[in-house]
Tab-separated table of C-alpha atoms in Angstrom:
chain	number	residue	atom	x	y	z
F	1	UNK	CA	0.000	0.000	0.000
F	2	UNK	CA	2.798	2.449	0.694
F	3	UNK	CA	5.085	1.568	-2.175
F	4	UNK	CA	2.074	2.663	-4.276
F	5	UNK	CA	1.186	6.147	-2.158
F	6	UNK	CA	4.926	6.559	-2.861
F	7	UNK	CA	4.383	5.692	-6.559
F	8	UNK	CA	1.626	8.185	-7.213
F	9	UNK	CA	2.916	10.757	-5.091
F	10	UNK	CA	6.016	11.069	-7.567
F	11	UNK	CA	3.798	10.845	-10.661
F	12	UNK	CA	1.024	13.380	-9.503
F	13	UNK	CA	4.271	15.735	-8.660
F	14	UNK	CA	6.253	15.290	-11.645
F	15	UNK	CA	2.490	16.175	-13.737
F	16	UNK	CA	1.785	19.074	-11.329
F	17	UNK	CA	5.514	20.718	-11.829
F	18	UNK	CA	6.315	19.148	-15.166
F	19	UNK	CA	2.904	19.315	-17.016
F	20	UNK	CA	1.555	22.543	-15.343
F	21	UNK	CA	4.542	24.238	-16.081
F	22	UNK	CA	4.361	23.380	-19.834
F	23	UNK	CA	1.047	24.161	-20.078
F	24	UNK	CA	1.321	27.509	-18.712
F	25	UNK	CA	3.981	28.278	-21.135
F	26	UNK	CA	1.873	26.743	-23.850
F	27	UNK	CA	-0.607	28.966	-23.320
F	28	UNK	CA	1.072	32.034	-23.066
F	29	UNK	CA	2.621	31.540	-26.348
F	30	UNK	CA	-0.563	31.051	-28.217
F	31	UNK	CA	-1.948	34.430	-26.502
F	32	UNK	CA	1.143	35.695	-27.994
F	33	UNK	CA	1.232	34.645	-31.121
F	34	UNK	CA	-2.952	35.284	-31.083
F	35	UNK	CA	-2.699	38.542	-29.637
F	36	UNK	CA	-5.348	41.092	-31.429
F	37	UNK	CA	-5.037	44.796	-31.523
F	38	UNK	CA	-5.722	46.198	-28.113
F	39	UNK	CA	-4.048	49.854	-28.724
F	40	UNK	CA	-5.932	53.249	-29.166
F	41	UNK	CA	-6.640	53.186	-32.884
F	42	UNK	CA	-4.235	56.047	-35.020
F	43	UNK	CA	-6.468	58.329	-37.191
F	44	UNK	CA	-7.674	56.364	-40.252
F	45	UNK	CA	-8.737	59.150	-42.710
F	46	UNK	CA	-5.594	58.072	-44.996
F	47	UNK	CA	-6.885	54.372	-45.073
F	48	UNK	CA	-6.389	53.929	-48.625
F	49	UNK	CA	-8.797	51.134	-50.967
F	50	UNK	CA	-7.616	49.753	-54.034
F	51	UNK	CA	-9.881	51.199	-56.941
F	52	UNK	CA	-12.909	49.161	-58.110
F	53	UNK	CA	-13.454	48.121	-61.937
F	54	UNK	CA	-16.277	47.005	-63.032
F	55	UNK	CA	-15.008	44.845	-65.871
F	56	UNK	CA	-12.552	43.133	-63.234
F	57	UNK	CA	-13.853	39.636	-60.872
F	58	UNK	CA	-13.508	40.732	-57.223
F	59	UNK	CA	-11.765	38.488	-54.632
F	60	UNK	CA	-12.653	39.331	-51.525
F	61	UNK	CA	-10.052	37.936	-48.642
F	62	UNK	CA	-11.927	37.333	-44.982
F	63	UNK	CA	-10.666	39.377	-41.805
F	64	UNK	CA	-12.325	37.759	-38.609
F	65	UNK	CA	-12.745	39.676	-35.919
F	66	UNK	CA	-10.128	38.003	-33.257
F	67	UNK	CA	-7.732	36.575	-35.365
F	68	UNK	CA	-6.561	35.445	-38.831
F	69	UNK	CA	-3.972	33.282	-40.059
F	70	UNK	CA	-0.952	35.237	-41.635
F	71	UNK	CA	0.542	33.256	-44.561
F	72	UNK	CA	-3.355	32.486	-45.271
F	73	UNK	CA	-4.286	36.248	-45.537
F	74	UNK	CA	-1.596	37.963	-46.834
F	75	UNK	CA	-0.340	35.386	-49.618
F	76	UNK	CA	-3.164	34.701	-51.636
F	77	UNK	CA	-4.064	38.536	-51.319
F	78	UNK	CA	-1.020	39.356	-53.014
F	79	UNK	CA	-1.449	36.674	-55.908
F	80	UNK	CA	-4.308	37.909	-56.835
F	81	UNK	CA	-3.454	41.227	-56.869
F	82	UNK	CA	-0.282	40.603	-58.705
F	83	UNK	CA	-2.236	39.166	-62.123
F	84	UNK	CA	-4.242	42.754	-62.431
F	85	UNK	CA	-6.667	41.031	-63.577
F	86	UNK	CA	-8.991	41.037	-60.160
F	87	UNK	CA	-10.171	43.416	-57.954
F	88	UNK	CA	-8.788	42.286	-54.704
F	89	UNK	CA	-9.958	43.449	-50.894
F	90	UNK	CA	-9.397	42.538	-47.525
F	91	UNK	CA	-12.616	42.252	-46.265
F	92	UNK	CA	-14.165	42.034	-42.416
F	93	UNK	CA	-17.734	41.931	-40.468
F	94	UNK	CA	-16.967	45.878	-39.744
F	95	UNK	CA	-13.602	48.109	-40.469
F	96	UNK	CA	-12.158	47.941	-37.116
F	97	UNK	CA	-8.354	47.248	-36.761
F	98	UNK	CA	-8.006	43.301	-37.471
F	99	UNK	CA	-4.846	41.471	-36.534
F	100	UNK	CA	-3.345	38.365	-38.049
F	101	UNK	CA	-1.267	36.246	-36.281
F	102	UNK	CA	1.929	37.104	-34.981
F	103	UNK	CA	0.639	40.627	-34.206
F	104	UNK	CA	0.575	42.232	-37.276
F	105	UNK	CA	-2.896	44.011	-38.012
F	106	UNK	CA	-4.890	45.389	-40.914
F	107	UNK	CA	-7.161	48.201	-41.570
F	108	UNK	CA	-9.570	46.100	-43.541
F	109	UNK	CA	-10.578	47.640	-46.867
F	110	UNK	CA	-14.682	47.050	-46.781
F	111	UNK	CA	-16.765	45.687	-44.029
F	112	UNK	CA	-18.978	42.533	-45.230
F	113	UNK	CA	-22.056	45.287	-45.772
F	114	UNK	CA	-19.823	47.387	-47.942
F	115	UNK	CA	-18.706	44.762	-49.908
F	116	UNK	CA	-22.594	43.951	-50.197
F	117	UNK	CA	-24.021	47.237	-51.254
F	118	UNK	CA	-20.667	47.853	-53.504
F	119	UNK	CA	-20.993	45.009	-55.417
F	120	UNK	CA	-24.613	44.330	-55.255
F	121	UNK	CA	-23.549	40.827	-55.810
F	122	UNK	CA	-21.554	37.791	-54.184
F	123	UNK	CA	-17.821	38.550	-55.605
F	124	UNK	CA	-16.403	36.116	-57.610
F	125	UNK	CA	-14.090	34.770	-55.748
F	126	UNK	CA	-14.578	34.315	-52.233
F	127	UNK	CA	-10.604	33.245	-50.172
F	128	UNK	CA	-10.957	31.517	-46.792
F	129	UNK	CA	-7.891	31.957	-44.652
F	130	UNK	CA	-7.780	29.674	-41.268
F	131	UNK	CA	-10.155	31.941	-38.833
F	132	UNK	CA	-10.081	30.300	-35.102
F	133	UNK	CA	-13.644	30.114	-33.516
F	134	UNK	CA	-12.928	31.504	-30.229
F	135	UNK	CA	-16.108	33.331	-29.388
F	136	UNK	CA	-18.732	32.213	-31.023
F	137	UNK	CA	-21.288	35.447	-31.308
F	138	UNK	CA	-17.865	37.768	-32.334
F	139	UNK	CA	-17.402	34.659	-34.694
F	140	UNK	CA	-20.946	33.912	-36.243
F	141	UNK	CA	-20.837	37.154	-38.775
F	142	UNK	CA	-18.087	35.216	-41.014
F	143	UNK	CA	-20.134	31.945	-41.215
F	144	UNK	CA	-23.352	34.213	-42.062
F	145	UNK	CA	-21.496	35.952	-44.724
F	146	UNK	CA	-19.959	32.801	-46.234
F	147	UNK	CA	-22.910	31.087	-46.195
F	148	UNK	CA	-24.828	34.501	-47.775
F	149	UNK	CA	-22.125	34.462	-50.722
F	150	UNK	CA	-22.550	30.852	-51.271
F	151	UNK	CA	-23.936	31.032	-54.820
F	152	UNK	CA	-22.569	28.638	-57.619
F	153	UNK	CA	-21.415	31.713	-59.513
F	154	UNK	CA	-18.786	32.254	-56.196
F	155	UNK	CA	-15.103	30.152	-56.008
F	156	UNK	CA	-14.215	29.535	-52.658
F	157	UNK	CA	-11.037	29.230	-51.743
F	158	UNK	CA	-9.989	27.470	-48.113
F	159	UNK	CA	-6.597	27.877	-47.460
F	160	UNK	CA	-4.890	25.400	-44.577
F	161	UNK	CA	-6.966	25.350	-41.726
F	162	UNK	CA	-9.382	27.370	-43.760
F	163	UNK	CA	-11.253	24.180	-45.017
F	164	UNK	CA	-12.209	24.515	-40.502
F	165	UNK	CA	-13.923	27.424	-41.447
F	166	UNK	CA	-15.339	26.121	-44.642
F	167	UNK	CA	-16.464	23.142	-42.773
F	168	UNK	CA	-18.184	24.910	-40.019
F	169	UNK	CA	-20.982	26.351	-42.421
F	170	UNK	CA	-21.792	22.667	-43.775
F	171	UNK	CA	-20.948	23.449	-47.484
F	172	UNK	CA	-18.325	20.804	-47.620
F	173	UNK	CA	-20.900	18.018	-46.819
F	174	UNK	CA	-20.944	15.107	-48.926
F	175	UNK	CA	-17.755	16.505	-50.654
F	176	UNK	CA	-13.737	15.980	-50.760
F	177	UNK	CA	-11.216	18.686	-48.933
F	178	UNK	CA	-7.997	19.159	-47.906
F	179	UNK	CA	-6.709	21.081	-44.775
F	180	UNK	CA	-3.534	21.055	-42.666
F	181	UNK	CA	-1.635	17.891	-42.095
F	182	UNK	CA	-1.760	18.131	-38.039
F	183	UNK	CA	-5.062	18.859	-37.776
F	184	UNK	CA	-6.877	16.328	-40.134
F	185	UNK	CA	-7.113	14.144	-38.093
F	186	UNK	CA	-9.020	15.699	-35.512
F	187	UNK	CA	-11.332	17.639	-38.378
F	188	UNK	CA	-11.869	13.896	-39.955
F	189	UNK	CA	-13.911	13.340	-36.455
F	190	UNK	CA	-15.404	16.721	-35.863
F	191	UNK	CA	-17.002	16.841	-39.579
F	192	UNK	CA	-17.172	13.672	-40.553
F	193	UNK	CA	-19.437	14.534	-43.665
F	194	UNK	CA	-16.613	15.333	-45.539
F	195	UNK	CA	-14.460	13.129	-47.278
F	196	UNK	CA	-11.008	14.576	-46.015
F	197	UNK	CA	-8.114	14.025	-48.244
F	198	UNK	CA	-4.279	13.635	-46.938
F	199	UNK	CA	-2.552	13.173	-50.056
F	200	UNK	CA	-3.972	16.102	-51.951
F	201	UNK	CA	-1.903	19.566	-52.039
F	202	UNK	CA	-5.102	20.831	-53.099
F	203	UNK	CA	-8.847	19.381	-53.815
F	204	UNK	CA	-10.947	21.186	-56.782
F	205	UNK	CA	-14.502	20.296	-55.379
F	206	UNK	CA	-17.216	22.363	-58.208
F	207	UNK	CA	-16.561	26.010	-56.918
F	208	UNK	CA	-14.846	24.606	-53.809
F	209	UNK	CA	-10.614	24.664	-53.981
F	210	UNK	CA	-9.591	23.485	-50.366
F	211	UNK	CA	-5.690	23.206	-49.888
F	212	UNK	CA	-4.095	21.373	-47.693
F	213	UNK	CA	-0.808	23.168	-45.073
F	214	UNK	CA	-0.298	26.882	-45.791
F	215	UNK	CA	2.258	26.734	-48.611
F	216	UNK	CA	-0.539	23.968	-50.559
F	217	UNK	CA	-2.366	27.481	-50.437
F	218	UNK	CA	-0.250	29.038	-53.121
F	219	UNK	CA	-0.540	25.579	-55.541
F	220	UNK	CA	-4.327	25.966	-54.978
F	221	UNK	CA	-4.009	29.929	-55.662
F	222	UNK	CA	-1.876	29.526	-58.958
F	223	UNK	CA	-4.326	26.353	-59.866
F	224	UNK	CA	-7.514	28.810	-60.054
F	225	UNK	CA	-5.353	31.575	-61.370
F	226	UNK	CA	-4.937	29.397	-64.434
F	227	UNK	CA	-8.184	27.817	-64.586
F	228	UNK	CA	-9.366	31.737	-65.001
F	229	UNK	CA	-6.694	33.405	-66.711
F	230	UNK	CA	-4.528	30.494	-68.007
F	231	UNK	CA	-1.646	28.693	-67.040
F	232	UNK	CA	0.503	31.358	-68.510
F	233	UNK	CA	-0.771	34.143	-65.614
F	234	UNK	CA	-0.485	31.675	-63.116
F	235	UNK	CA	3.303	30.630	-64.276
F	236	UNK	CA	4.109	34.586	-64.228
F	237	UNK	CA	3.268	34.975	-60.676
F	238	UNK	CA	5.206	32.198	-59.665
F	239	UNK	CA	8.671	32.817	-61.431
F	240	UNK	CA	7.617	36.905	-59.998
F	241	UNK	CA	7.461	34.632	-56.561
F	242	UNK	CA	10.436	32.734	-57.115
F	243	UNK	CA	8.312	29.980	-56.215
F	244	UNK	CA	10.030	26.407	-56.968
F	245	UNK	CA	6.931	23.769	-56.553
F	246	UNK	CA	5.225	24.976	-59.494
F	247	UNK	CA	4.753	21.208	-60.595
F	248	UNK	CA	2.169	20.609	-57.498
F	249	UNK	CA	-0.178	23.001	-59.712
F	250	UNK	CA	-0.156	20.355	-62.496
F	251	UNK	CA	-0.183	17.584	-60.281
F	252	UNK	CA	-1.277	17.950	-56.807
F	253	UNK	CA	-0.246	14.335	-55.665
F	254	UNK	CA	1.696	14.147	-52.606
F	255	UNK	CA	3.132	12.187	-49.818
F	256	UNK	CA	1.485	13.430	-47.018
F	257	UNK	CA	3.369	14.832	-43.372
F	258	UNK	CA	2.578	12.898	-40.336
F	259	UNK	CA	3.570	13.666	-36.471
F	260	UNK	CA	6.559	12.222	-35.675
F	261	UNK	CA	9.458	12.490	-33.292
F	262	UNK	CA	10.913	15.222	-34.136
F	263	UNK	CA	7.847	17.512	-33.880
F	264	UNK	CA	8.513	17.535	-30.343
F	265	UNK	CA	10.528	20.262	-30.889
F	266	UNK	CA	8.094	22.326	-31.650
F	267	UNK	CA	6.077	21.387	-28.751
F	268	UNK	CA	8.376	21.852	-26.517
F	269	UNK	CA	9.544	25.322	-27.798
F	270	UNK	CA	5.712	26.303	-27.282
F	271	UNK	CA	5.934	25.206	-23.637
F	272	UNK	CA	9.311	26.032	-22.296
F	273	UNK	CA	11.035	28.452	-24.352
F	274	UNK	CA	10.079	31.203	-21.490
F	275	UNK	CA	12.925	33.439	-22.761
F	276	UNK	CA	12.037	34.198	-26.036
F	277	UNK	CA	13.630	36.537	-28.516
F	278	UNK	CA	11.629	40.053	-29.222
F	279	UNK	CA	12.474	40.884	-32.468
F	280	UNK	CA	11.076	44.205	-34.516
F	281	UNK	CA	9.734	43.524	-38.040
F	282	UNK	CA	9.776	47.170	-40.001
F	283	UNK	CA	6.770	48.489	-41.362
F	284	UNK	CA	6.905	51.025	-44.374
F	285	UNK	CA	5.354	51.802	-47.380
F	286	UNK	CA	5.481	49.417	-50.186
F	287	UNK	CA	6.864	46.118	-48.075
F	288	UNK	CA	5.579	42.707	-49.876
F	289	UNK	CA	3.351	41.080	-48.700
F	290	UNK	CA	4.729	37.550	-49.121
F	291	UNK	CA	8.181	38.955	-47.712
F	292	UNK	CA	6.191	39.925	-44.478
F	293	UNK	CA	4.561	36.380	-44.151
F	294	UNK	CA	7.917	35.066	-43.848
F	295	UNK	CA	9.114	36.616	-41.153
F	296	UNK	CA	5.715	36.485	-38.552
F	297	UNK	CA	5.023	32.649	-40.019
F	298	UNK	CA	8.637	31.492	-39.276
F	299	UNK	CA	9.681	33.498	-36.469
F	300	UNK	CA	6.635	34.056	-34.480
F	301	UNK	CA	4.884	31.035	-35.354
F	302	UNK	CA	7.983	29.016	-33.982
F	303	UNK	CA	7.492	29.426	-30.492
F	304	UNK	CA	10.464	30.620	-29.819
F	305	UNK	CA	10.090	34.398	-31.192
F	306	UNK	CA	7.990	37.493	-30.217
F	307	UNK	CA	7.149	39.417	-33.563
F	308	UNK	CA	6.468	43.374	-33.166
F	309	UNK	CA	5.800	45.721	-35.437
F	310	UNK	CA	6.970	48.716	-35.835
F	311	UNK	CA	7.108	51.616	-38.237
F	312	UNK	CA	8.218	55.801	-38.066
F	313	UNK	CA	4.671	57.195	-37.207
F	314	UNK	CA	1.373	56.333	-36.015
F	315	UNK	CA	-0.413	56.442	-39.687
F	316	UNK	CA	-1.148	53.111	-41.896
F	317	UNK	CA	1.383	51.799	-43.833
F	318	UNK	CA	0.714	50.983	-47.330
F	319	UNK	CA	2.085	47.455	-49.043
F	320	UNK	CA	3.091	46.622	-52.049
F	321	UNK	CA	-0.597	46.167	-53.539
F	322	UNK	CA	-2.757	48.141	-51.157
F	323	UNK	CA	-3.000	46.660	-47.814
F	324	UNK	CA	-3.069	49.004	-45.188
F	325	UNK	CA	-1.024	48.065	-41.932
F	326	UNK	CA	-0.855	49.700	-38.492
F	327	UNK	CA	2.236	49.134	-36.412
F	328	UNK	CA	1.909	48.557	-32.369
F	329	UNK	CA	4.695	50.915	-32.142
F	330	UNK	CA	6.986	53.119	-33.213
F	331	UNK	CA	10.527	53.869	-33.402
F	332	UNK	CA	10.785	56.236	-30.604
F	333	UNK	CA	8.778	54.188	-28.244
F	334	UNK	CA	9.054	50.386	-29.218
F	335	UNK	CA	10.628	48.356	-26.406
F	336	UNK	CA	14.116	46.893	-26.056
F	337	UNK	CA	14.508	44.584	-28.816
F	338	UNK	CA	17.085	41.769	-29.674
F	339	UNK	CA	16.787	42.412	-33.630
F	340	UNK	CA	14.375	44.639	-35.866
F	341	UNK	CA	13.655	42.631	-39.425
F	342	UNK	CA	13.508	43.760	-42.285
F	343	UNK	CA	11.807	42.364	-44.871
F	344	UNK	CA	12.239	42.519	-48.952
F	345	UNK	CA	15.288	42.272	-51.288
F	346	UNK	CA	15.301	46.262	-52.029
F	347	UNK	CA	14.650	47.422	-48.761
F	348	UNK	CA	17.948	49.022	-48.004
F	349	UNK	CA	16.471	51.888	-50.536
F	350	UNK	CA	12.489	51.473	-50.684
F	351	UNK	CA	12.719	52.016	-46.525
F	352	UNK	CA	16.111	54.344	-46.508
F	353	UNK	CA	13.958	56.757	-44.268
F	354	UNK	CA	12.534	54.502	-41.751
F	355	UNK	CA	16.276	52.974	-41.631
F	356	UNK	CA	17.909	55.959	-40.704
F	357	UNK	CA	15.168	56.975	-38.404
F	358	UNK	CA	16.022	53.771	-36.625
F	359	UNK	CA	19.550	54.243	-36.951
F	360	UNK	CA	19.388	57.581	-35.363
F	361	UNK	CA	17.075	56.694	-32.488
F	362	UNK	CA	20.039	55.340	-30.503
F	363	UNK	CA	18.238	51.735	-29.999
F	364	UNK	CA	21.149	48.758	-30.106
F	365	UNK	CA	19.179	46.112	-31.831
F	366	UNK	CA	21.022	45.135	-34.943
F	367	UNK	CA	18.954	45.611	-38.331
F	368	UNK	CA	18.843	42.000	-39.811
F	369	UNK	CA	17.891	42.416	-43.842
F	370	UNK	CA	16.147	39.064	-44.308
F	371	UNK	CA	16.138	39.183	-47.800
F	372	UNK	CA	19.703	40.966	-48.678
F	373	UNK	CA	21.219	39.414	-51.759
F	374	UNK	CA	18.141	36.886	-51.864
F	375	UNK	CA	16.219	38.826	-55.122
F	376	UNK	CA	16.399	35.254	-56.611
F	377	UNK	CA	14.541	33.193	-53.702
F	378	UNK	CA	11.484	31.833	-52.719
F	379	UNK	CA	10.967	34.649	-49.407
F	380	UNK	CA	10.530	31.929	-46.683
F	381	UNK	CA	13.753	30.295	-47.846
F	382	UNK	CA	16.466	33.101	-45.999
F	383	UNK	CA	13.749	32.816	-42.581
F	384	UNK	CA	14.406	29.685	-42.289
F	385	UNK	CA	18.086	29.593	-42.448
F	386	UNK	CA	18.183	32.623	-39.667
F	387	UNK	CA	16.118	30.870	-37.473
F	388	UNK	CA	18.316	28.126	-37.868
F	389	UNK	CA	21.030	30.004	-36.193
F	390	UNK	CA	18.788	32.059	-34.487
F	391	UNK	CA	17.066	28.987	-32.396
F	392	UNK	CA	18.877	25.680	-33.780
F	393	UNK	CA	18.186	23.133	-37.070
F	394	UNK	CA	15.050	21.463	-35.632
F	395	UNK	CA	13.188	24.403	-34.717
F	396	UNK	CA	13.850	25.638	-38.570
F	397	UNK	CA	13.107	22.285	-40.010
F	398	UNK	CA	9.372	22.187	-38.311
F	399	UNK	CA	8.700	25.243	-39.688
F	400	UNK	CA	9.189	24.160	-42.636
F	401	UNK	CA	6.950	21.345	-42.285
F	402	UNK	CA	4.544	23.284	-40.443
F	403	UNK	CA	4.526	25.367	-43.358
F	404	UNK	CA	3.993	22.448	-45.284
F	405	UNK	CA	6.693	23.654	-47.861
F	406	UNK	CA	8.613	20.768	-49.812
F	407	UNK	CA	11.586	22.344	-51.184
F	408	UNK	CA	13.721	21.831	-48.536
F	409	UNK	CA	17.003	20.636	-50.161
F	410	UNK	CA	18.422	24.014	-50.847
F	411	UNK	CA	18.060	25.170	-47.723
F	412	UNK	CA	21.353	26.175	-45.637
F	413	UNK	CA	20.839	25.182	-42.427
F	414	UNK	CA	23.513	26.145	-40.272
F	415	UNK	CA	23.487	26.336	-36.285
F	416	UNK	CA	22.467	23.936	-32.868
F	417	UNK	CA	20.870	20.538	-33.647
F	418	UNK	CA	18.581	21.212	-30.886
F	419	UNK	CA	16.977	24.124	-28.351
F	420	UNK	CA	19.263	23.362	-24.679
F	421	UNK	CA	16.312	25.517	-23.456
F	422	UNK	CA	13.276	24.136	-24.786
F	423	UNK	CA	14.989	20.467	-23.635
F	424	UNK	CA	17.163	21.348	-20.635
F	425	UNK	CA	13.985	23.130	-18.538
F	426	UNK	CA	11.710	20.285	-18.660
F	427	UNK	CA	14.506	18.390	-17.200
F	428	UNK	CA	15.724	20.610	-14.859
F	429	UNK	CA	11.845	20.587	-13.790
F	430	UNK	CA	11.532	16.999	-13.690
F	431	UNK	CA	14.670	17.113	-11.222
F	432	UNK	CA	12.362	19.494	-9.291
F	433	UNK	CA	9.755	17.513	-9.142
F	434	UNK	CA	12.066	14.584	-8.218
F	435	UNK	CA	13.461	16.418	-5.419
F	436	UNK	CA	9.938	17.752	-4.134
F	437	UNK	CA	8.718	14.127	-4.095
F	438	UNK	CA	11.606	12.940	-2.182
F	439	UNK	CA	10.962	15.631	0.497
F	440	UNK	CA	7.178	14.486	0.942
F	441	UNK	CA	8.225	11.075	0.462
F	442	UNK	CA	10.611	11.055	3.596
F	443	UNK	CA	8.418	13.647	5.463
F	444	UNK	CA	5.113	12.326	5.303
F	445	UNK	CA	4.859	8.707	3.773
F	446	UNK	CA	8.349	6.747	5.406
F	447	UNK	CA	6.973	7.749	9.275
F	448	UNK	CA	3.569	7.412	8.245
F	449	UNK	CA	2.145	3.597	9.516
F	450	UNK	CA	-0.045	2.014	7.100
């Protein structure tokens, strides 16, 4: 009887210490990484909209109202926008600030009654970025709207985790999807009226394209690109993109991710990388869009990172095709930061000011140009070989795979082969919890009669 009191009493600790611990940590990071726009708003007369044609499809690109994937949003916004064939808008239940993940937030171009009365008409193209439902009545204007729009003369367009959202309003019943490797499983029981597909970058369903992890997103996007326009369009955005998996668009066959050991990396990153790195990412007028999903979906995304934005004044910034952005903070007030990011391959000249504001401002953090003498690359290609030696080889390879990207043979991995934080607290917890279990062990159980 006592040898199993003792038993229990080290398990119970070890999960209490251990467990509770990582949880905590856990959890904290995904407020992080979730965290939605809680300043006083800057004055939004300058919000600028990209011009509507008539003779031009619309695509209109869903804003929740708590939070939106990144890659998801921004991404597909931009390939669109880059064929000028399309009349492309970030749109939202209302025009509030709305933040993506990693904390970088949009001025949304037309609220989902604009877009309405605008149009007077479902646009043409409707894109689905992974939305989590975490309140349900700030949540239910999305589904409404999707739903609403639902007309056979509308494409949508799930991207990842999208297909969730897709799901949710029951149009995917009775048909085929794809979604994000690590969480098909779980959809595969939640909505089991649709026929789930693991092997599929993408699934062409009538007007439903679901894609599968967040990279299958630009496959699906360059698939109904040229379906529309022709394969032509849809190869010019990718060689613009210096995008290498062009072939998936042909030929969307793959062999899909699973969890497997090495994903406990990630994991553990989440749950005990307490000190993470605060690093700046540089907002200013006429930054890609694709360039800024690499560094919040790689750095921020990894656990390991805390992503702010900042830019030179409290106004939106403008991107390269019409997004308007609002910074948390700026130069003269942004906190103490281990590196400020910059993203794009001419940015040393298209953001001279805002670098020699920053330069000037006396703050120590070295400027990192992410995409310096990378004109030629695919932009997630030079995060992941800084966060390599940023953080350490398996915290760069899962984001690759999180990312579901494949071309991972050119990559120049360089740095740790594993986090000595992310591994070394849990231990040094579990020798904690060791230690606090001997102490009740000899205190209260050895002199106890049973």
């Amino acid at each position: 009887m006592k040898t199993v009191l003792r038993i229990s009493i080290y398990l119970i600790v070890f999960v209490v210490v251990v467990g509770g611990a990582g949880t905590i940590g856990f959890v904290n990071t995904m407020n992080d990484v979730m965290s939605v726009y809680d300043k006083a708003a800057p004055a939004l007369a300058n919000v600028q909209v990209p011009k509507y044609d008539a003779n031009k499809p619309t695509v209109a690109v869903l804003l929740a109202n708590e939070s939106t994937e990144v890659f998801d949003f921004l991404v597909p916004y931009e390939m669109f926008a880059m064929t000028e064939a399309y009349n492309v808008y970030g749109v939202a239940p209302d025009r509030e600030i709305k933040s993506l993940t990693g904390g970088l937030d949009v001025v949304p171009h037309y609220s989902f009654y604009e877009m309405d009365a605008m149009l007077g008409k479902s646009p043409d193209i409707i894109v689905i970025p992974f939305m989590p439902i975490l309140d349900e009545k700030k949540y239910a204007p999305v589904r409404e709207w999707i739903r609403k729009n639902a007309s056979a003369q509308t494409t949508l367009l799930s991207i990842c985790n999208g297909a969730e959202n897709l799901a949710d309003t029951g149009l995917l019943n009775g048909k085929s999807a794809a979604t994000h490797w690590g969480d098909i499983d779980r959809l595969m029981k939640q909505y089991p009226e649709v026929q789930w597909v693991k092997d599929r970058r993408f699934v062409p369903q009538g007007n439903i394209v679901s894609s599968a992890g967040l990279t299958s997103g630009i496959d699906a996007t360059l698939y109904l690109i040229s379906q529309q326009l022709g394969e032509d369009a849809a190869k010019k955005v990718a060689v613009e993109m210096n995008y290498p998996s062009y072939d998936y668009v042909k030929n969307p066959q793959m062999k899909p991710f699973t969890a497997g050991l090495g994903d406990i990396t990630f994991i553990l990153n989440n749950a005990y990388q307490w000190n993470k790195v605060k690093a700046g990412v540089l907002l200013y007028n006429g930054v890609d869009e694709l360039d800024l999903s690499a560094a919040f979906d790689t750095y921020a995304a990894s656990g390991t990172t805390t992503t702010l934005t900042v830019s030179s004044s409290n106004e939106p910034i403008v991107t390269k095709h019409g997004l308007n952005l609002v910074a948390r903070y700026q130069i003269k007030s942004v906190p103490k930061l281990a590196k400020m990011i910059v993203v794009g391959a001419e940015a040393e000249s298209a953001a001279v000011k805002d670098i020699n504001e920053w330069n000037a401002s006396g703050n120590s953090a070295k400027l990192l140009y992410l995409h310096r003498e990378a004109a030629d690359r695919f932009a997630m290609d030079p995060a992941f070989e800084d966060l390599a030696k940023q953080e350490d080889i398996g915290t760069a390879k899962f984001a690759a795979k999180r990312l579901e990207y494949r071309a991972t043979d050119h990559l120049r991995l360089e740095g740790r082969s594993f986090s000595f934080e992310a591994f070394g607290i849990p231990v040094l917890l579990g020798a904690l919890s060791l230690l606090i279990s001997f102490f009740i062990d000899q205190r209260f159980i050895r002199r106890k009669k049973i």
